[in-house]
PDB file of C-alpha atoms in Angstrom:
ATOM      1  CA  UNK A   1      -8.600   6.207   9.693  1.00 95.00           C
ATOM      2  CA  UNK A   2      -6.944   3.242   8.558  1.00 96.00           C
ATOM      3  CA  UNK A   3      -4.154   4.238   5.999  1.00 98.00           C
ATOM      4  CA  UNK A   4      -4.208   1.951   3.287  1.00 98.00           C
ATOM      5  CA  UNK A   5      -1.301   1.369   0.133  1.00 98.00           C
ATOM      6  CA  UNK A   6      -2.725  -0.195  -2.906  1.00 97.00           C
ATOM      7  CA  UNK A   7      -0.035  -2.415  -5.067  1.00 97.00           C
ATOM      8  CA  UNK A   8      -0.551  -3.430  -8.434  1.00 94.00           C
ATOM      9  CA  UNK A   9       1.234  -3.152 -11.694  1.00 94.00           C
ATOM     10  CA  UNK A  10      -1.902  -2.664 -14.365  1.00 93.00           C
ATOM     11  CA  UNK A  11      -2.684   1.240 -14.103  1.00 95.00           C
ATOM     12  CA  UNK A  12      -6.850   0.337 -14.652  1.00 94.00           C
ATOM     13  CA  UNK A  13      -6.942  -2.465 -11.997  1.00 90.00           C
ATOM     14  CA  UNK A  14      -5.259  -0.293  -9.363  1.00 92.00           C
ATOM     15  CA  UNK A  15      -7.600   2.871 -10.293  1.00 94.00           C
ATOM     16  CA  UNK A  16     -10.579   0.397 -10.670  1.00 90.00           C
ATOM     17  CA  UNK A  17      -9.722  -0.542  -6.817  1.00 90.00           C
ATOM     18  CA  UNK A  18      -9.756   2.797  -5.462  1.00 94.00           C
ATOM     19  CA  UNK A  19     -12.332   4.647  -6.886  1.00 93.00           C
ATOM     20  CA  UNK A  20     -14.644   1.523  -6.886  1.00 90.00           C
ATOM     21  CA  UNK A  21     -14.725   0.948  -3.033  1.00 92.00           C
ATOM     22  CA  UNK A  22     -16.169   3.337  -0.775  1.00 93.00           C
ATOM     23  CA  UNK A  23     -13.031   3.143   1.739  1.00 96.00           C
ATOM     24  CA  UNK A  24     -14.509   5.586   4.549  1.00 96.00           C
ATOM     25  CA  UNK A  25     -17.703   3.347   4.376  1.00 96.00           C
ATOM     26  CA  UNK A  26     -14.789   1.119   6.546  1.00 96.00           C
ATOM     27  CA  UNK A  27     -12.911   3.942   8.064  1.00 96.00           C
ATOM     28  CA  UNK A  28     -10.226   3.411   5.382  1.00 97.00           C
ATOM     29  CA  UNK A  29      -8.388   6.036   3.270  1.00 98.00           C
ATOM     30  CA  UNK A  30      -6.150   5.487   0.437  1.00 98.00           C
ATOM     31  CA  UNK A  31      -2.804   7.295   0.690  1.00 98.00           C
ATOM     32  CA  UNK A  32      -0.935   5.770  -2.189  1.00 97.00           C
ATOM     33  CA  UNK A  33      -0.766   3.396  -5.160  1.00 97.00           C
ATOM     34  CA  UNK A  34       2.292   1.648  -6.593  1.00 97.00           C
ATOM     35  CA  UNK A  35       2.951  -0.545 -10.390  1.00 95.00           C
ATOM     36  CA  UNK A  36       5.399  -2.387  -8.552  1.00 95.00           C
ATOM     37  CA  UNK A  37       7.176  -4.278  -5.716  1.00 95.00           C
ATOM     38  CA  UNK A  38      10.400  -2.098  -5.797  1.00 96.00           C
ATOM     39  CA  UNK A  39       8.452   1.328  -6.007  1.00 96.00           C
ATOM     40  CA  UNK A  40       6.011   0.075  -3.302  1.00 97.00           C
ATOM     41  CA  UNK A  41       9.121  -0.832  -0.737  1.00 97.00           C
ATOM     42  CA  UNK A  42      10.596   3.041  -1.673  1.00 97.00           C
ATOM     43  CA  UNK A  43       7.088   4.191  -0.553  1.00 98.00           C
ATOM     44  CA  UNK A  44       6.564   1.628   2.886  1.00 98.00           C
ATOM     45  CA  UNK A  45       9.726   3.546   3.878  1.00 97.00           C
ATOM     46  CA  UNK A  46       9.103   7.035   3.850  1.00 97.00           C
ATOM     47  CA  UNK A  47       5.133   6.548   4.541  1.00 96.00           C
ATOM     48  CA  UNK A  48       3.175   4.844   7.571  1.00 97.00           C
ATOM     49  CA  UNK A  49       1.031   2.457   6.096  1.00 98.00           C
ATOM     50  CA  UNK A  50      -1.781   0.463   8.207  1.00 97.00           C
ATOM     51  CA  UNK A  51      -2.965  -1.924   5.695  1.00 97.00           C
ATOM     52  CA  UNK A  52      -1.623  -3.089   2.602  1.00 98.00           C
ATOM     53  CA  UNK A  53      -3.155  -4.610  -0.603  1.00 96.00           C
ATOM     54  CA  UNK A  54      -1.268  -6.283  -3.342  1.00 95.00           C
ATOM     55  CA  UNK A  55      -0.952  -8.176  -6.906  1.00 93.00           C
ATOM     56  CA  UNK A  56       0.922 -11.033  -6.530  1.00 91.00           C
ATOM     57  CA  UNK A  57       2.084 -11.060 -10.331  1.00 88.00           C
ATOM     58  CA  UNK A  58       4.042  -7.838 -11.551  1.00 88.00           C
ATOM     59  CA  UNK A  59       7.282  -7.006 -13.268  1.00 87.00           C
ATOM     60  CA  UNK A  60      10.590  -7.004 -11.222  1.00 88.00           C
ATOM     61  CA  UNK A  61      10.289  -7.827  -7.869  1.00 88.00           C
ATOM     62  CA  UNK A  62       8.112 -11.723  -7.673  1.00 83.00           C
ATOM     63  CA  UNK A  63       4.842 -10.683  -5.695  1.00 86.00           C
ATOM     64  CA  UNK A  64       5.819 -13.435  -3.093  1.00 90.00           C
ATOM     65  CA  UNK A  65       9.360 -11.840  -3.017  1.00 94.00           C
ATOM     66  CA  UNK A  66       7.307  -8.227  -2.198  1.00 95.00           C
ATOM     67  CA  UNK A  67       5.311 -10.096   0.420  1.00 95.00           C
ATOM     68  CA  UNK A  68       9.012 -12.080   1.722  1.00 95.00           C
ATOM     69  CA  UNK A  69      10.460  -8.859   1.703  1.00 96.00           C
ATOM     70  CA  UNK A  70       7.563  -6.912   3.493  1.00 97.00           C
ATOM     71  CA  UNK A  71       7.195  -9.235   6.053  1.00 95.00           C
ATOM     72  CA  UNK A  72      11.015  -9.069   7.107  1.00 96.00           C
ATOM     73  CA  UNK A  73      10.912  -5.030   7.042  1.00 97.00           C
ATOM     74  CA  UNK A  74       7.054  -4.649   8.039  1.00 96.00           C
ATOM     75  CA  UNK A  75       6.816  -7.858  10.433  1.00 94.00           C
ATOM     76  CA  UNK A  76       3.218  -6.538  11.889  1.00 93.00           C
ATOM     77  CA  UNK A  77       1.598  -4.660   8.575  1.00 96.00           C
ATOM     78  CA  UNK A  78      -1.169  -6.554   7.572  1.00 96.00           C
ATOM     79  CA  UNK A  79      -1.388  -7.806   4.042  1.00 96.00           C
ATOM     80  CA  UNK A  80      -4.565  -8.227   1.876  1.00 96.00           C
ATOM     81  CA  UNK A  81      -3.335  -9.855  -1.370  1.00 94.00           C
ATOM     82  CA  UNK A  82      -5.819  -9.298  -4.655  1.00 91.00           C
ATOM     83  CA  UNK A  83      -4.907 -11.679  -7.441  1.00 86.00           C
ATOM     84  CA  UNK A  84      -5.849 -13.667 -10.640  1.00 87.00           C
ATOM     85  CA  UNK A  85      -4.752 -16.664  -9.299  1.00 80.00           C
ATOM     86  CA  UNK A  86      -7.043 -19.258  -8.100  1.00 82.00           C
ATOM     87  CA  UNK A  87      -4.685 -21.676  -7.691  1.00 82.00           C
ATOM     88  CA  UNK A  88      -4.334 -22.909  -3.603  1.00 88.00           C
ATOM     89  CA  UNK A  89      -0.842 -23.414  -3.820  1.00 89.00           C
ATOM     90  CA  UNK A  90      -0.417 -19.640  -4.724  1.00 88.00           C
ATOM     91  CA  UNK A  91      -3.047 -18.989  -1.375  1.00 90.00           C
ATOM     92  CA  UNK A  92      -1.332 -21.340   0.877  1.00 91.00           C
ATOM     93  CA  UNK A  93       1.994 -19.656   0.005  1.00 90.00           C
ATOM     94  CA  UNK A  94       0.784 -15.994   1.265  1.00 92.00           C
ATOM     95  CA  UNK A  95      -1.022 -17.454   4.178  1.00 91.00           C
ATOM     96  CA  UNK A  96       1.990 -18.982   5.124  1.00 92.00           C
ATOM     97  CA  UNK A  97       3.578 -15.534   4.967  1.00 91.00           C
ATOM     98  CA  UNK A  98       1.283 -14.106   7.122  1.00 91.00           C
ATOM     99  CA  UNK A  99      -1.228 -12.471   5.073  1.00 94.00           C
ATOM    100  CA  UNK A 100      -4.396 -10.890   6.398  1.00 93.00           C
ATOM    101  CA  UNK A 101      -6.384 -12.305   3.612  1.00 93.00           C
ATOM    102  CA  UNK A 102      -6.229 -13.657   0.161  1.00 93.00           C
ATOM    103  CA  UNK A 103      -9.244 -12.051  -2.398  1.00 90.00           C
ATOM    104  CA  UNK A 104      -9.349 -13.296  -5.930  1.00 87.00           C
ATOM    105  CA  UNK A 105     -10.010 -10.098  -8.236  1.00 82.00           C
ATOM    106  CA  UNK A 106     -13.518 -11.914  -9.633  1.00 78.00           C
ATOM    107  CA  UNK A 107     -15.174 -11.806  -6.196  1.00 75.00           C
ATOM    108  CA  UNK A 108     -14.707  -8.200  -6.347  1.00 75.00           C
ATOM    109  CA  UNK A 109     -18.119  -7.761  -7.670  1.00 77.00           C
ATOM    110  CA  UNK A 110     -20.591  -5.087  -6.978  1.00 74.00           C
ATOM    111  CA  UNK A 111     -23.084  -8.097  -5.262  1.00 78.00           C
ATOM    112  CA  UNK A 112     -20.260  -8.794  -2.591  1.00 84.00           C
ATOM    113  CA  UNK A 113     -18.213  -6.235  -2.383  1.00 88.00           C
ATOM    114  CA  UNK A 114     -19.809  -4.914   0.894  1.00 90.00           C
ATOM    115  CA  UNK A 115     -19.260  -8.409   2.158  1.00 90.00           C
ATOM    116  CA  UNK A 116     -15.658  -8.980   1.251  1.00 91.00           C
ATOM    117  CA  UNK A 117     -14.840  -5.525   2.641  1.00 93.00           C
ATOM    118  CA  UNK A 118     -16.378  -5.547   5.971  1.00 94.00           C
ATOM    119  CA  UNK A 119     -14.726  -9.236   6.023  1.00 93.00           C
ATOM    120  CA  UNK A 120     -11.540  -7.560   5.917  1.00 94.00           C
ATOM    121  CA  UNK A 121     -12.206  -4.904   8.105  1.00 94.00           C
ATOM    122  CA  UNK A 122     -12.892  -7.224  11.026  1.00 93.00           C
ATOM    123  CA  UNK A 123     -10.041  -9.187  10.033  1.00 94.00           C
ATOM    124  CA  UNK A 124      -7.832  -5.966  10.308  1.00 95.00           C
ATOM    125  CA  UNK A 125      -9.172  -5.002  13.514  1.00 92.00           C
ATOM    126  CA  UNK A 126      -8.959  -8.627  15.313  1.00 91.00           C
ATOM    127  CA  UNK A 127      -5.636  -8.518  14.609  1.00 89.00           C
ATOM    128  CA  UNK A 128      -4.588  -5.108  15.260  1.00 85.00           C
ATOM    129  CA  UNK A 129      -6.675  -5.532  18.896  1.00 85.00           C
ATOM    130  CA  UNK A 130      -4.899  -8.020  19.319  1.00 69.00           C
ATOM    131  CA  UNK A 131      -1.374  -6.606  18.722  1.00 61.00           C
ATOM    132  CA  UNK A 132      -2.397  -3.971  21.566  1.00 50.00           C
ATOM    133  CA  UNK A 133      -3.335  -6.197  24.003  1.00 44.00           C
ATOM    134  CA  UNK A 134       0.035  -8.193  23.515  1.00 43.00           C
ATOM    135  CA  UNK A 135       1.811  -4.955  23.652  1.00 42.00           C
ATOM    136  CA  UNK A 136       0.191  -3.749  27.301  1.00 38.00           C
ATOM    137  CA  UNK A 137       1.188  -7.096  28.456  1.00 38.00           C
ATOM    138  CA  UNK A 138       4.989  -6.770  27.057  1.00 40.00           C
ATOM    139  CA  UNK A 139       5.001  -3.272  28.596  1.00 42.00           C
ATOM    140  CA  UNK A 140       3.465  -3.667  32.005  1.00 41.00           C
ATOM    141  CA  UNK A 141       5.553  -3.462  34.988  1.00 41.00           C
ATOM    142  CA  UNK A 142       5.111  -7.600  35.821  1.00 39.00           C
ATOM    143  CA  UNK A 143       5.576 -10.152  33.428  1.00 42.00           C
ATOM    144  CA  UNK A 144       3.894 -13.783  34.456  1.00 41.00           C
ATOM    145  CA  UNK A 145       5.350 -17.027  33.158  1.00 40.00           C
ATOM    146  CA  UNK A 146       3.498 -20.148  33.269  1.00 40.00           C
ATOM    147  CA  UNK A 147       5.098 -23.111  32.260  1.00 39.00           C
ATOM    148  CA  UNK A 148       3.604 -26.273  30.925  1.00 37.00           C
TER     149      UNK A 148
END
């Protein structure tokens, strides 16, 4: 099971989230919820988290400071932001941090949801099959170099 963290600082949206998607439908199961960017980093360090959704707009902590911070502490977590904002520069800003993928909160509709979901669940696992495969190369007994 994929454990997932769900960030976001309006108590209904966050509550909407989880009991809205069927998670084990994608082999997903929520094991927390945070209102904020400070309360979410107490949480990342005393829990293993496998996937990670997020507001980018809350009180306190800037959600591209939470995502700047994450990615510094959490280099390999991947990062599924779920805003408001529309706005590319706000998209090309978490892509840039590294983010799995970037879901405005009105395509969460019943219609796609199914869509959007499985989206991210192939997203997670290309990239998490992909971490493996680095790591048996790091950790096999010969390393090749080829240079260009």
């Amino acid at each position: 099971m994929i454990r997932v963290f769900v960030v976001d600082d309006e108590r209904l949206v966050r509550s909407g989230i989880i009991s809205t998607i069927n998670w084990r439908r994608y082999d997903m199961i929520v094991i927390g919820e945070a209102d904020n960017g400070e309360n979410a980093l107490a949480f990342l360090e005393t829990q293993e988290v496998d996937l990670l959704f997020t507001d980018l707009t809350m009180p306190g902590l800037s959600g591209f400071d939470f995502l700047e911070t994450v990615r510094e502490k959490y280099p390999s977590l991947p990062i599924v932001v779920l805003t408001m904002h529309q706005d590319f520069e706000f998209c090309q800003t978490a892509f840039r941090l590294g983010v799995l993928d970037y879901i405005t909160k009105a395509q969460l509709e019943a219609s796609n949801l199914d869509a959007v979901m499985r989206n991210i669940s192939l997203k997670y696992e290309k990239v998490t099959q992909g971490r493996a495969y680095v790591n048996t190369l790091c950790d096999s007994s010969s390393v090749f170099l080829v240079w260009g």
